[in-house]
Short mmCIF file of N, CA, C and O in Angstrom, two decimals:
data_model
loop_
_atom_site.label_atom_id
_atom_site.label_comp_id
_atom_site.label_asym_id
_atom_site.label_seq_id
_atom_site.Cartn_x
_atom_site.Cartn_y
_atom_site.Cartn_z
N MET A 1 0.82 -1.19 0.00
CA MET A 1 0.00 0.00 0.00
C MET A 1 0.87 1.25 0.00
O MET A 1 0.61 2.19 -0.75
N LEU A 2 1.90 1.28 0.85
CA LEU A 2 2.80 2.43 0.91
C LEU A 2 3.50 2.63 -0.43
O LEU A 2 3.67 3.76 -0.87
N LYS A 3 3.85 1.54 -1.09
CA LYS A 3 4.51 1.62 -2.40
C LYS A 3 3.58 2.28 -3.41
O LYS A 3 4.01 3.11 -4.22
N GLN A 4 2.29 1.96 -3.38
CA GLN A 4 1.33 2.56 -4.30
C GLN A 4 1.13 4.05 -4.02
O GLN A 4 1.03 4.86 -4.93
N ILE A 5 1.13 4.42 -2.76
CA ILE A 5 0.98 5.84 -2.40
C ILE A 5 2.19 6.63 -2.86
O ILE A 5 2.07 7.72 -3.41
N CYS A 6 3.39 6.08 -2.66
CA CYS A 6 4.62 6.75 -3.10
C CYS A 6 4.65 6.90 -4.62
O CYS A 6 5.04 7.94 -5.14
N ALA A 7 4.23 5.87 -5.33
CA ALA A 7 4.19 5.93 -6.79
C ALA A 7 3.19 6.99 -7.26
O ALA A 7 3.46 7.76 -8.18
N ALA A 8 2.04 7.06 -6.62
CA ALA A 8 1.03 8.06 -6.98
C ALA A 8 1.54 9.47 -6.69
O ALA A 8 1.35 10.39 -7.48
N ALA A 9 2.20 9.65 -5.55
CA ALA A 9 2.74 10.96 -5.19
C ALA A 9 3.83 11.39 -6.17
O ALA A 9 3.91 12.56 -6.55
N ALA A 10 4.66 10.47 -6.61
CA ALA A 10 5.74 10.80 -7.54
C ALA A 10 5.19 11.28 -8.87
O ALA A 10 5.75 12.19 -9.48
N THR A 11 4.09 10.72 -9.33
CA THR A 11 3.52 11.15 -10.60
C THR A 11 2.90 12.54 -10.50
O THR A 11 2.77 13.23 -11.50
N CYS A 12 2.55 12.98 -9.31
CA CYS A 12 1.98 14.31 -9.14
C CYS A 12 3.02 15.40 -9.37
O CYS A 12 2.68 16.53 -9.68
N PHE A 13 4.29 15.07 -9.21
CA PHE A 13 5.35 16.06 -9.32
C PHE A 13 6.07 16.01 -10.65
O PHE A 13 7.09 16.65 -10.82
N VAL A 14 5.54 15.29 -11.61
CA VAL A 14 6.15 15.24 -12.94
C VAL A 14 5.98 16.62 -13.57
O VAL A 14 4.89 17.20 -13.56
N ALA A 15 7.05 17.16 -14.14
CA ALA A 15 7.00 18.48 -14.75
C ALA A 15 6.11 18.47 -15.98
O ALA A 15 6.20 17.57 -16.81
N LEU A 16 5.27 19.45 -16.07
CA LEU A 16 4.42 19.60 -17.24
C LEU A 16 5.22 20.33 -18.32
O LEU A 16 6.11 21.13 -18.01
N PRO A 17 4.92 20.09 -19.59
CA PRO A 17 5.63 20.79 -20.63
C PRO A 17 5.37 22.29 -20.56
O PRO A 17 4.28 22.72 -20.19
N ALA A 18 6.39 23.08 -20.87
CA ALA A 18 6.24 24.53 -20.86
C ALA A 18 5.27 24.94 -21.96
O ALA A 18 5.31 24.42 -23.06
N LEU A 19 4.39 25.83 -21.62
CA LEU A 19 3.44 26.33 -22.61
C LEU A 19 4.07 27.51 -23.32
O LEU A 19 4.57 28.43 -22.69
N ALA A 20 4.05 27.46 -24.64
CA ALA A 20 4.64 28.52 -25.44
C ALA A 20 3.78 28.73 -26.67
O ALA A 20 2.97 27.88 -27.03
N GLN A 21 3.98 29.85 -27.29
CA GLN A 21 3.30 30.09 -28.54
C GLN A 21 4.22 30.87 -29.46
O GLN A 21 5.10 31.60 -29.00
N THR A 22 4.03 30.67 -30.74
CA THR A 22 4.79 31.38 -31.75
C THR A 22 3.85 32.34 -32.47
O THR A 22 2.76 31.95 -32.89
N CYS A 23 4.29 33.56 -32.60
CA CYS A 23 3.51 34.58 -33.28
C CYS A 23 4.27 35.03 -34.52
O CYS A 23 5.48 35.26 -34.47
N THR A 24 3.55 35.14 -35.63
CA THR A 24 4.13 35.57 -36.90
C THR A 24 3.41 36.83 -37.34
O THR A 24 2.17 36.86 -37.38
N PHE A 25 4.18 37.85 -37.69
CA PHE A 25 3.62 39.13 -38.06
C PHE A 25 3.95 39.44 -39.52
O PHE A 25 5.08 39.24 -39.96
N THR A 26 2.94 39.91 -40.25
CA THR A 26 3.10 40.15 -41.69
C THR A 26 2.94 41.62 -42.07
O THR A 26 3.14 41.97 -43.22
N ALA A 27 2.57 42.47 -41.13
CA ALA A 27 2.44 43.90 -41.40
C ALA A 27 3.14 44.68 -40.30
O ALA A 27 3.04 44.35 -39.12
N GLU A 28 3.88 45.72 -40.70
CA GLU A 28 4.58 46.60 -39.76
C GLU A 28 4.10 48.02 -40.00
O GLU A 28 4.12 48.50 -41.14
N CYS A 29 3.67 48.67 -38.94
CA CYS A 29 3.13 50.04 -39.05
C CYS A 29 3.97 50.94 -38.15
O CYS A 29 3.96 50.78 -36.93
N TYR A 30 4.67 51.89 -38.75
CA TYR A 30 5.52 52.82 -38.00
C TYR A 30 4.77 54.14 -37.83
O TYR A 30 4.47 54.81 -38.81
N GLU A 31 4.45 54.47 -36.58
CA GLU A 31 3.73 55.70 -36.26
C GLU A 31 2.49 55.82 -37.15
O GLU A 31 1.74 54.88 -37.26
N ALA A 32 2.30 56.96 -37.81
CA ALA A 32 1.11 57.19 -38.63
C ALA A 32 1.34 56.87 -40.10
O ALA A 32 0.48 57.12 -40.94
N GLU A 33 2.51 56.29 -40.42
CA GLU A 33 2.80 55.95 -41.80
C GLU A 33 1.98 54.74 -42.25
O GLU A 33 1.48 53.97 -41.43
N THR A 34 1.88 54.56 -43.57
CA THR A 34 1.18 53.41 -44.13
C THR A 34 1.90 52.13 -43.73
O THR A 34 3.14 52.06 -43.74
N CYS A 35 1.15 51.09 -43.38
CA CYS A 35 1.74 49.81 -42.99
C CYS A 35 2.45 49.18 -44.20
O CYS A 35 2.02 49.34 -45.35
N GLN A 36 3.51 48.45 -43.89
CA GLN A 36 4.32 47.78 -44.91
C GLN A 36 4.33 46.28 -44.62
O GLN A 36 4.18 45.86 -43.48
N ASP A 37 4.57 45.48 -45.67
CA ASP A 37 4.74 44.04 -45.49
C ASP A 37 6.01 43.78 -44.70
O ASP A 37 7.00 44.50 -44.84
N THR A 38 5.97 42.76 -43.86
CA THR A 38 7.15 42.39 -43.08
C THR A 38 7.13 40.89 -42.83
O THR A 38 6.13 40.22 -43.12
N SER A 39 8.19 40.38 -42.29
CA SER A 39 8.28 38.99 -41.87
C SER A 39 9.00 38.99 -40.53
O SER A 39 10.22 39.06 -40.47
N PHE A 40 8.23 38.96 -39.45
CA PHE A 40 8.77 39.05 -38.10
C PHE A 40 8.06 38.01 -37.24
O PHE A 40 6.86 37.82 -37.36
N ALA A 41 8.81 37.33 -36.41
CA ALA A 41 8.22 36.31 -35.53
C ALA A 41 8.80 36.44 -34.13
O ALA A 41 9.90 36.96 -33.93
N LEU A 42 8.03 35.95 -33.17
CA LEU A 42 8.52 35.85 -31.79
C LEU A 42 7.91 34.62 -31.16
O LEU A 42 6.90 34.11 -31.62
N THR A 43 8.55 34.16 -30.11
CA THR A 43 8.04 33.05 -29.33
C THR A 43 7.81 33.54 -27.91
O THR A 43 8.71 34.12 -27.30
N ALA A 44 6.61 33.33 -27.41
CA ALA A 44 6.26 33.71 -26.04
C ALA A 44 6.41 32.49 -25.15
O ALA A 44 5.75 31.48 -25.35
N GLU A 45 7.32 32.57 -24.19
CA GLU A 45 7.53 31.51 -23.19
C GLU A 45 7.24 32.10 -21.82
O GLU A 45 8.13 32.62 -21.15
N LEU A 46 5.98 32.04 -21.43
CA LEU A 46 5.56 32.69 -20.20
C LEU A 46 6.09 31.97 -18.96
O LEU A 46 6.33 32.61 -17.94
N ASP A 47 6.31 30.65 -19.03
CA ASP A 47 6.87 29.93 -17.89
C ASP A 47 8.26 30.45 -17.56
O ASP A 47 8.67 30.45 -16.40
N ASP A 48 8.98 30.90 -18.59
CA ASP A 48 10.33 31.46 -18.40
C ASP A 48 10.32 32.98 -18.37
O ASP A 48 11.38 33.60 -18.33
N ALA A 49 9.14 33.59 -18.41
CA ALA A 49 8.96 35.04 -18.37
C ALA A 49 9.77 35.75 -19.44
O ALA A 49 10.46 36.73 -19.18
N LYS A 50 9.66 35.25 -20.71
CA LYS A 50 10.38 35.93 -21.77
C LYS A 50 9.67 35.82 -23.11
O LYS A 50 8.90 34.88 -23.35
N LEU A 51 9.94 36.81 -23.95
CA LEU A 51 9.56 36.79 -25.35
C LEU A 51 10.87 36.68 -26.12
O LEU A 51 11.79 37.46 -25.90
N ILE A 52 10.96 35.69 -26.99
CA ILE A 52 12.19 35.46 -27.75
C ILE A 52 12.00 36.04 -29.14
O ILE A 52 11.06 35.66 -29.86
N THR A 53 12.89 36.97 -29.53
CA THR A 53 12.80 37.61 -30.83
C THR A 53 14.16 37.53 -31.53
O THR A 53 15.17 37.19 -30.90
N ASP A 54 14.18 37.87 -32.81
CA ASP A 54 15.43 37.90 -33.56
C ASP A 54 16.39 38.95 -33.03
O ASP A 54 17.59 38.82 -33.16
N PHE A 55 15.85 40.02 -32.42
CA PHE A 55 16.70 41.10 -31.93
C PHE A 55 17.06 40.94 -30.45
O PHE A 55 17.71 41.79 -29.88
N GLY A 56 16.66 39.83 -29.83
CA GLY A 56 17.01 39.56 -28.44
C GLY A 56 15.81 39.16 -27.62
O GLY A 56 14.67 39.29 -28.05
N ASP A 57 16.08 38.65 -26.43
CA ASP A 57 15.02 38.23 -25.52
C ASP A 57 14.49 39.43 -24.75
O ASP A 57 15.25 40.30 -24.34
N LEU A 58 13.18 39.45 -24.55
CA LEU A 58 12.53 40.48 -23.77
C LEU A 58 12.02 39.87 -22.48
O LEU A 58 11.61 38.71 -22.46
N THR A 59 12.04 40.63 -21.41
CA THR A 59 11.60 40.15 -20.11
C THR A 59 10.12 40.45 -19.91
O THR A 59 9.70 41.61 -19.99
N VAL A 60 9.33 39.41 -19.65
CA VAL A 60 7.91 39.58 -19.38
C VAL A 60 7.75 40.11 -17.95
O VAL A 60 8.25 39.51 -17.01
N VAL A 61 7.05 41.23 -17.82
CA VAL A 61 6.84 41.82 -16.50
C VAL A 61 5.40 41.66 -16.00
O VAL A 61 5.12 41.92 -14.84
N GLY A 62 4.50 41.22 -16.90
CA GLY A 62 3.13 41.02 -16.47
C GLY A 62 2.29 40.39 -17.57
O GLY A 62 2.61 40.52 -18.75
N VAL A 63 1.25 39.69 -17.15
CA VAL A 63 0.31 39.07 -18.07
C VAL A 63 -1.09 39.35 -17.54
O VAL A 63 -1.35 39.18 -16.36
N LYS A 64 -1.96 39.78 -18.45
CA LYS A 64 -3.35 40.05 -18.08
C LYS A 64 -4.24 39.19 -18.97
O LYS A 64 -4.11 39.23 -20.19
N ARG A 65 -5.11 38.42 -18.33
CA ARG A 65 -6.04 37.56 -19.08
C ARG A 65 -7.47 37.95 -18.73
O ARG A 65 -7.91 37.81 -17.59
N VAL A 66 -8.18 38.48 -19.73
CA VAL A 66 -9.60 38.75 -19.62
C VAL A 66 -10.19 38.15 -20.88
O VAL A 66 -10.11 38.75 -21.95
N ALA A 67 -10.73 36.94 -20.74
CA ALA A 67 -11.18 36.16 -21.89
C ALA A 67 -12.03 37.00 -22.82
O ALA A 67 -12.86 37.77 -22.35
N PRO A 68 -11.80 36.93 -24.10
CA PRO A 68 -10.88 36.05 -24.80
C PRO A 68 -9.50 36.68 -25.05
O PRO A 68 -8.67 36.11 -25.74
N LEU A 69 -9.22 37.86 -24.47
CA LEU A 69 -7.98 38.59 -24.73
C LEU A 69 -6.91 38.25 -23.71
O LEU A 69 -7.18 38.22 -22.51
N THR A 70 -5.69 37.99 -24.20
CA THR A 70 -4.52 37.85 -23.35
C THR A 70 -3.53 38.94 -23.74
O THR A 70 -3.25 39.13 -24.93
N THR A 71 -3.03 39.67 -22.76
CA THR A 71 -2.09 40.76 -23.00
C THR A 71 -0.82 40.48 -22.21
O THR A 71 -0.88 40.19 -21.01
N VAL A 72 0.33 40.58 -22.89
CA VAL A 72 1.63 40.34 -22.27
C VAL A 72 2.40 41.66 -22.30
O VAL A 72 2.55 42.28 -23.36
N PHE A 73 2.91 42.07 -21.14
CA PHE A 73 3.70 43.28 -21.03
C PHE A 73 5.16 42.86 -20.86
O PHE A 73 5.47 42.01 -20.02
N ALA A 74 6.05 43.44 -21.67
CA ALA A 74 7.46 43.06 -21.62
C ALA A 74 8.34 44.30 -21.71
O ALA A 74 7.90 45.38 -22.14
N THR A 75 9.59 44.13 -21.31
CA THR A 75 10.56 45.22 -21.36
C THR A 75 11.86 44.72 -21.97
O THR A 75 12.18 43.53 -21.90
N GLY A 76 12.58 45.64 -22.56
CA GLY A 76 13.88 45.34 -23.14
C GLY A 76 14.66 46.62 -23.23
O GLY A 76 14.14 47.71 -22.94
N GLU A 77 15.90 46.52 -23.64
CA GLU A 77 16.75 47.70 -23.71
C GLU A 77 16.18 48.72 -24.71
O GLU A 77 16.00 48.42 -25.88
N GLY A 78 15.84 49.91 -24.21
CA GLY A 78 15.42 51.00 -25.08
C GLY A 78 13.94 51.06 -25.41
O GLY A 78 13.52 51.98 -26.11
N ALA A 79 13.13 50.09 -24.97
CA ALA A 79 11.72 50.11 -25.33
C ALA A 79 10.89 49.26 -24.36
O ALA A 79 11.42 48.45 -23.61
N GLU A 80 9.59 49.48 -24.43
CA GLU A 80 8.61 48.67 -23.71
C GLU A 80 7.74 48.01 -24.77
O GLU A 80 7.51 48.58 -25.84
N TYR A 81 7.20 46.82 -24.47
CA TYR A 81 6.51 46.02 -25.48
C TYR A 81 5.18 45.52 -24.95
O TYR A 81 5.02 45.26 -23.76
N LEU A 82 4.24 45.35 -25.89
CA LEU A 82 2.91 44.86 -25.55
C LEU A 82 2.49 43.86 -26.63
O LEU A 82 2.51 44.18 -27.82
N LEU A 83 2.16 42.64 -26.21
CA LEU A 83 1.66 41.60 -27.11
C LEU A 83 0.22 41.32 -26.71
O LEU A 83 -0.05 40.98 -25.55
N SER A 84 -0.71 41.50 -27.65
CA SER A 84 -2.13 41.23 -27.39
C SER A 84 -2.58 40.13 -28.33
O SER A 84 -2.29 40.17 -29.52
N ARG A 85 -3.32 39.16 -27.76
CA ARG A 85 -3.82 38.04 -28.56
C ARG A 85 -5.28 37.81 -28.24
O ARG A 85 -5.66 37.72 -27.07
N ASN A 86 -6.08 37.68 -29.30
CA ASN A 86 -7.49 37.36 -29.18
C ASN A 86 -7.75 36.25 -30.20
O ASN A 86 -7.79 36.52 -31.40
N GLY A 87 -7.87 35.02 -29.73
CA GLY A 87 -7.95 33.89 -30.66
C GLY A 87 -6.62 33.75 -31.36
O GLY A 87 -5.57 33.77 -30.71
N ASP A 88 -6.63 33.67 -32.67
CA ASP A 88 -5.39 33.57 -33.43
C ASP A 88 -4.84 34.94 -33.82
O ASP A 88 -3.70 35.06 -34.26
N THR A 89 -5.64 35.98 -33.69
CA THR A 89 -5.23 37.32 -34.10
C THR A 89 -4.31 37.94 -33.05
O THR A 89 -4.57 37.84 -31.85
N ALA A 90 -3.21 38.57 -33.53
CA ALA A 90 -2.24 39.15 -32.60
C ALA A 90 -1.79 40.53 -33.05
O ALA A 90 -1.76 40.84 -34.24
N ARG A 91 -1.42 41.33 -32.05
CA ARG A 91 -0.83 42.64 -32.28
C ARG A 91 0.33 42.78 -31.31
O ARG A 91 0.21 42.45 -30.13
N PHE A 92 1.47 43.24 -31.82
CA PHE A 92 2.68 43.43 -31.01
C PHE A 92 3.14 44.86 -31.23
O PHE A 92 3.30 45.29 -32.37
N THR A 93 3.30 45.62 -30.15
CA THR A 93 3.77 46.99 -30.28
C THR A 93 5.05 47.20 -29.50
O THR A 93 5.22 46.65 -28.41
N ALA A 94 5.91 48.01 -30.09
CA ALA A 94 7.15 48.42 -29.44
C ALA A 94 7.05 49.92 -29.20
O ALA A 94 6.81 50.69 -30.14
N HIS A 95 7.20 50.33 -27.96
CA HIS A 95 7.11 51.74 -27.59
C HIS A 95 8.51 52.19 -27.20
O HIS A 95 9.01 51.87 -26.13
N SER A 96 9.14 52.92 -28.11
CA SER A 96 10.53 53.33 -27.91
C SER A 96 10.65 54.41 -26.84
O SER A 96 9.82 55.31 -26.76
N ASN A 97 11.70 54.31 -26.04
CA ASN A 97 11.98 55.32 -25.04
C ASN A 97 12.64 56.54 -25.66
O ASN A 97 12.85 57.55 -25.00
N ASP A 98 12.99 56.46 -26.94
CA ASP A 98 13.56 57.58 -27.68
C ASP A 98 12.45 58.17 -28.53
O ASP A 98 12.06 57.63 -29.55
N GLY A 99 11.87 59.25 -28.11
CA GLY A 99 10.78 59.80 -28.90
C GLY A 99 9.77 60.51 -28.04
O GLY A 99 10.06 61.56 -27.52
N PRO A 100 8.60 60.00 -27.83
CA PRO A 100 8.17 58.61 -27.98
C PRO A 100 7.80 58.27 -29.43
O PRO A 100 7.33 59.12 -30.17
N THR A 101 8.06 57.03 -29.78
CA THR A 101 7.64 56.48 -31.07
C THR A 101 7.11 55.08 -30.83
O THR A 101 7.46 54.44 -29.84
N ALA A 102 6.27 54.62 -31.76
CA ALA A 102 5.71 53.29 -31.63
C ALA A 102 5.69 52.59 -32.98
O ALA A 102 5.46 53.22 -34.00
N ILE A 103 5.95 51.30 -32.94
CA ILE A 103 5.85 50.44 -34.11
C ILE A 103 4.86 49.35 -33.76
O ILE A 103 4.95 48.73 -32.69
N THR A 104 3.90 49.10 -34.65
CA THR A 104 2.89 48.08 -34.43
C THR A 104 3.04 46.98 -35.48
O THR A 104 3.22 47.28 -36.65
N TYR A 105 2.98 45.73 -35.02
CA TYR A 105 3.03 44.57 -35.91
C TYR A 105 1.69 43.85 -35.83
O TYR A 105 1.16 43.66 -34.73
N LEU A 106 1.16 43.44 -36.98
CA LEU A 106 -0.12 42.73 -37.04
C LEU A 106 0.13 41.33 -37.56
O LEU A 106 0.89 41.14 -38.51
N GLY A 107 -0.49 40.33 -36.90
CA GLY A 107 -0.28 38.95 -37.35
C GLY A 107 -1.14 37.97 -36.61
O GLY A 107 -2.25 38.28 -36.16
N THR A 108 -0.60 36.75 -36.45
CA THR A 108 -1.31 35.66 -35.81
C THR A 108 -0.39 34.92 -34.85
O THR A 108 0.83 35.00 -34.95
N CYS A 109 -0.99 34.18 -33.93
CA CYS A 109 -0.24 33.33 -32.99
C CYS A 109 -0.78 31.92 -33.04
O CYS A 109 -1.98 31.71 -33.25
N GLU A 110 0.11 30.96 -32.81
CA GLU A 110 -0.27 29.55 -32.72
C GLU A 110 0.24 29.01 -31.39
O GLU A 110 1.26 29.45 -30.89
N GLY A 111 -0.47 28.04 -30.84
CA GLY A 111 -0.08 27.48 -29.55
C GLY A 111 -0.84 28.17 -28.44
O GLY A 111 -1.65 29.06 -28.66
N GLU A 112 -0.56 27.76 -27.23
CA GLU A 112 -1.26 28.30 -26.07
C GLU A 112 -0.26 28.70 -25.01
O GLU A 112 0.83 28.17 -24.93
N PHE A 113 -0.67 29.65 -24.16
CA PHE A 113 0.16 30.04 -23.00
C PHE A 113 0.08 28.96 -21.97
O PHE A 113 -0.90 28.36 -21.73
#
């Protein structure tokens, strides 16, 4: 009996896979200028509190979930970032500390947090 209890307890502590999602953006909008085609992607790894991008990792400082919208707040050198997801639709904005200026990316995300 004790052996069965120990085995059951051990399975309760098995690590679950990290939840991540990949977002792909196809439009880039700089300030009030006309949006342009782009190819930009990021991976959101909330278990590790980071957004992984081609230009470096960003530190996640907060997550707000109000169904169906999930918003991720992140920081990095020289800017603050906001990732919003509603279903598969996503928006990622970079708010530069030099300016202020903002760049908005429009796209989609796959996977779950």
